[in-house]
Amino acid sequence: VRDLDTLSLNSTNTDSLLFTQYTEFVNEYVDKSQSMDYSDLPSDFQNAWKRHMKAWRDYSNFLNKQNDSLQKMDNSEFNEYDKEFSLEINRTWSKTLCIGRSYGAGF
């Protein structure tokens, strides 16, 4: 999902089809990822995955709010929030990968 070109997403075109499609894609990714059954995995991995999914859900909520808002953020404000969410998603994913690798997973 994060490989999509988010550089073109900003407050001046958040009502565009591209932004709407991206928001829907993120929502779908989060919904499907959160519905996976990981109950048989080690608890530290489960906790890391939950934190990672929370980071994605927070980002999804931000996109939904911006998409639905009548008053759009300016570009710099939008980009700053987007950057913060991306950093948290990447941080939690890195932690999830480290824990998975400690159990021999080959991501």
PDB file of C-alpha atoms in Angstrom:
ATOM      1  CA  VAL A   1       0.000   0.000   0.000  1.00  0.00           C
ATOM      2  CA  ARG A   2       2.744   2.448   0.958  1.00  0.00           C
ATOM      3  CA  ASP A   3       4.330   1.926  -2.476  1.00  0.00           C
ATOM      4  CA  LEU A   4       1.542   3.938  -4.072  1.00  0.00           C
ATOM      5  CA  ASP A   5       2.500   7.423  -5.167  1.00  0.00           C
ATOM      6  CA  THR A   6       1.393   9.499  -2.200  1.00  0.00           C
ATOM      7  CA  LEU A   7       3.388  12.509  -3.343  1.00  0.00           C
ATOM      8  CA  SER A   8       0.455  13.603  -5.457  1.00  0.00           C
ATOM      9  CA  LEU A   9      -1.896  13.405  -2.484  1.00  0.00           C
ATOM     10  CA  ASN A  10      -2.278  16.760  -0.811  1.00  0.00           C
ATOM     11  CA  SER A  11      -4.931  19.056   0.462  1.00  0.00           C
ATOM     12  CA  THR A  12      -5.528  20.737  -2.877  1.00  0.00           C
ATOM     13  CA  ASN A  13      -6.701  17.532  -4.494  1.00  0.00           C
ATOM     14  CA  THR A  14      -8.052  15.481  -1.594  1.00  0.00           C
ATOM     15  CA  ASP A  15     -11.472  15.534  -3.189  1.00  0.00           C
ATOM     16  CA  SER A  16     -10.024  14.040  -6.360  1.00  0.00           C
ATOM     17  CA  LEU A  17     -10.724  10.536  -7.534  1.00  0.00           C
ATOM     18  CA  LEU A  18      -7.104   9.566  -6.853  1.00  0.00           C
ATOM     19  CA  PHE A  19      -7.317  10.527  -3.186  1.00  0.00           C
ATOM     20  CA  THR A  20     -10.684   8.843  -2.761  1.00  0.00           C
ATOM     21  CA  GLN A  21      -9.402   5.646  -4.365  1.00  0.00           C
ATOM     22  CA  TYR A  22      -6.243   5.693  -2.263  1.00  0.00           C
ATOM     23  CA  THR A  23      -8.294   6.195   0.921  1.00  0.00           C
ATOM     24  CA  GLU A  24     -10.562   3.275  -0.016  1.00  0.00           C
ATOM     25  CA  PHE A  25      -7.552   1.098  -0.795  1.00  0.00           C
ATOM     26  CA  VAL A  26      -5.982   1.870   2.596  1.00  0.00           C
ATOM     27  CA  ASN A  27      -9.319   1.133   4.332  1.00  0.00           C
ATOM     28  CA  GLU A  28      -9.586  -2.203   2.535  1.00  0.00           C
ATOM     29  CA  TYR A  29      -5.987  -3.119   3.368  1.00  0.00           C
ATOM     30  CA  VAL A  30      -6.525  -2.314   7.056  1.00  0.00           C
ATOM     31  CA  ASP A  31      -9.827  -4.196   7.251  1.00  0.00           C
ATOM     32  CA  LYS A  32      -8.389  -7.324   5.616  1.00  0.00           C
ATOM     33  CA  SER A  33      -5.144  -7.212   7.587  1.00  0.00           C
ATOM     34  CA  GLN A  34      -6.945  -6.804  10.901  1.00  0.00           C
ATOM     35  CA  SER A  35      -9.240  -9.720  10.130  1.00  0.00           C
ATOM     36  CA  MET A  36      -6.388 -12.221   9.814  1.00  0.00           C
ATOM     37  CA  ASP A  37      -6.243 -14.897  12.485  1.00  0.00           C
ATOM     38  CA  TYR A  38      -2.875 -14.780  14.195  1.00  0.00           C
ATOM     39  CA  SER A  39      -3.982 -16.229  17.530  1.00  0.00           C
ATOM     40  CA  ASP A  40      -1.620 -19.193  17.216  1.00  0.00           C
ATOM     41  CA  LEU A  41       1.455 -16.958  16.850  1.00  0.00           C
ATOM     42  CA  PRO A  42       3.719 -15.954  19.742  1.00  0.00           C
ATOM     43  CA  SER A  43       2.315 -13.233  21.987  1.00  0.00           C
ATOM     44  CA  ASP A  44       5.158 -10.771  21.360  1.00  0.00           C
ATOM     45  CA  PHE A  45       4.513 -11.048  17.616  1.00  0.00           C
ATOM     46  CA  GLN A  46       0.775 -10.622  18.189  1.00  0.00           C
ATOM     47  CA  ASN A  47       1.407  -7.459  20.208  1.00  0.00           C
ATOM     48  CA  ALA A  48       3.752  -6.042  17.565  1.00  0.00           C
ATOM     49  CA  TRP A  49       1.207  -6.828  14.851  1.00  0.00           C
ATOM     50  CA  LYS A  50      -1.560  -5.121  16.838  1.00  0.00           C
ATOM     51  CA  ARG A  51       0.598  -1.994  17.216  1.00  0.00           C
ATOM     52  CA  HIS A  52       1.334  -2.072  13.498  1.00  0.00           C
ATOM     53  CA  MET A  53      -2.348  -2.409  12.673  1.00  0.00           C
ATOM     54  CA  LYS A  54      -3.128   0.456  15.053  1.00  0.00           C
ATOM     55  CA  ALA A  55      -0.664   2.627  13.136  1.00  0.00           C
ATOM     56  CA  TRP A  56      -2.423   1.699   9.888  1.00  0.00           C
ATOM     57  CA  ARG A  57      -5.888   2.288  11.414  1.00  0.00           C
ATOM     58  CA  ASP A  58      -4.799   5.711  12.665  1.00  0.00           C
ATOM     59  CA  TYR A  59      -3.577   6.560   9.162  1.00  0.00           C
ATOM     60  CA  SER A  60      -6.801   5.258   7.637  1.00  0.00           C
ATOM     61  CA  ASN A  61      -8.850   7.378  10.046  1.00  0.00           C
ATOM     62  CA  PHE A  62      -6.771  10.438   9.155  1.00  0.00           C
ATOM     63  CA  LEU A  63      -7.333   9.862   5.419  1.00  0.00           C
ATOM     64  CA  ASN A  64     -11.061   9.304   5.940  1.00  0.00           C
ATOM     65  CA  LYS A  65     -11.374  12.453   8.008  1.00  0.00           C
ATOM     66  CA  GLN A  66      -9.485  14.500   5.438  1.00  0.00           C
ATOM     67  CA  ASN A  67     -11.468  12.980   2.586  1.00  0.00           C
ATOM     68  CA  ASP A  68     -14.773  13.826   4.306  1.00  0.00           C
ATOM     69  CA  SER A  69     -13.752  17.266   5.536  1.00  0.00           C
ATOM     70  CA  LEU A  70     -15.235  20.355   3.968  1.00  0.00           C
ATOM     71  CA  GLN A  71     -12.229  22.356   5.063  1.00  0.00           C
ATOM     72  CA  LYS A  72      -9.043  20.839   3.633  1.00  0.00           C
ATOM     73  CA  MET A  73      -5.603  21.149   5.173  1.00  0.00           C
ATOM     74  CA  ASP A  74      -2.994  23.124   3.340  1.00  0.00           C
ATOM     75  CA  ASN A  75      -0.309  21.078   1.585  1.00  0.00           C
ATOM     76  CA  SER A  76       2.417  21.511   4.168  1.00  0.00           C
ATOM     77  CA  GLU A  77       0.139  20.549   7.057  1.00  0.00           C
ATOM     78  CA  PHE A  78      -1.205  17.521   5.180  1.00  0.00           C
ATOM     79  CA  ASN A  79       2.297  16.387   4.200  1.00  0.00           C
ATOM     80  CA  GLU A  80       3.547  16.732   7.775  1.00  0.00           C
ATOM     81  CA  TYR A  81       0.743  14.532   9.114  1.00  0.00           C
ATOM     82  CA  ASP A  82       1.227  12.050   6.286  1.00  0.00           C
ATOM     83  CA  LYS A  83       4.938  11.875   7.087  1.00  0.00           C
ATOM     84  CA  GLU A  84       4.267  11.259  10.794  1.00  0.00           C
ATOM     85  CA  PHE A  85       1.833   8.433  10.027  1.00  0.00           C
ATOM     86  CA  SER A  86       4.292   6.907   7.550  1.00  0.00           C
ATOM     87  CA  LEU A  87       7.094   6.989  10.113  1.00  0.00           C
ATOM     88  CA  GLU A  88       4.918   5.208  12.682  1.00  0.00           C
ATOM     89  CA  ILE A  89       3.795   2.597  10.149  1.00  0.00           C
ATOM     90  CA  ASN A  90       7.402   1.959   9.149  1.00  0.00           C
ATOM     91  CA  ARG A  91       8.592   1.863  12.767  1.00  0.00           C
ATOM     92  CA  THR A  92       5.956  -0.645  13.828  1.00  0.00           C
ATOM     93  CA  TRP A  93       6.511  -2.754  10.713  1.00  0.00           C
ATOM     94  CA  SER A  94      10.254  -2.875  11.401  1.00  0.00           C
ATOM     95  CA  LYS A  95       9.557  -4.089  14.945  1.00  0.00           C
ATOM     96  CA  THR A  96       7.106  -6.698  13.642  1.00  0.00           C
ATOM     97  CA  LEU A  97       9.691  -7.947  11.136  1.00  0.00           C
ATOM     98  CA  CYS A  98      12.395  -8.193  13.794  1.00  0.00           C
ATOM     99  CA  ILE A  99      10.183 -10.266  16.051  1.00  0.00           C
ATOM    100  CA  GLY A 100       9.044 -12.466  13.160  1.00  0.00           C
ATOM    101  CA  ARG A 101      12.647 -13.072  12.115  1.00  0.00           C
ATOM    102  CA  SER A 102      13.568 -14.007  15.679  1.00  0.00           C
ATOM    103  CA  TYR A 103      11.187 -16.948  15.218  1.00  0.00           C
ATOM    104  CA  GLY A 104      12.700 -17.890  11.866  1.00  0.00           C
ATOM    105  CA  ALA A 105      10.173 -16.223   9.592  1.00  0.00           C
ATOM    106  CA  GLY A 106      11.718 -15.260   6.279  1.00  0.00           C
ATOM    107  CA  PHE A 107      10.000 -12.041   5.262  1.00  0.00           C
TER     108      PHE A 107
END
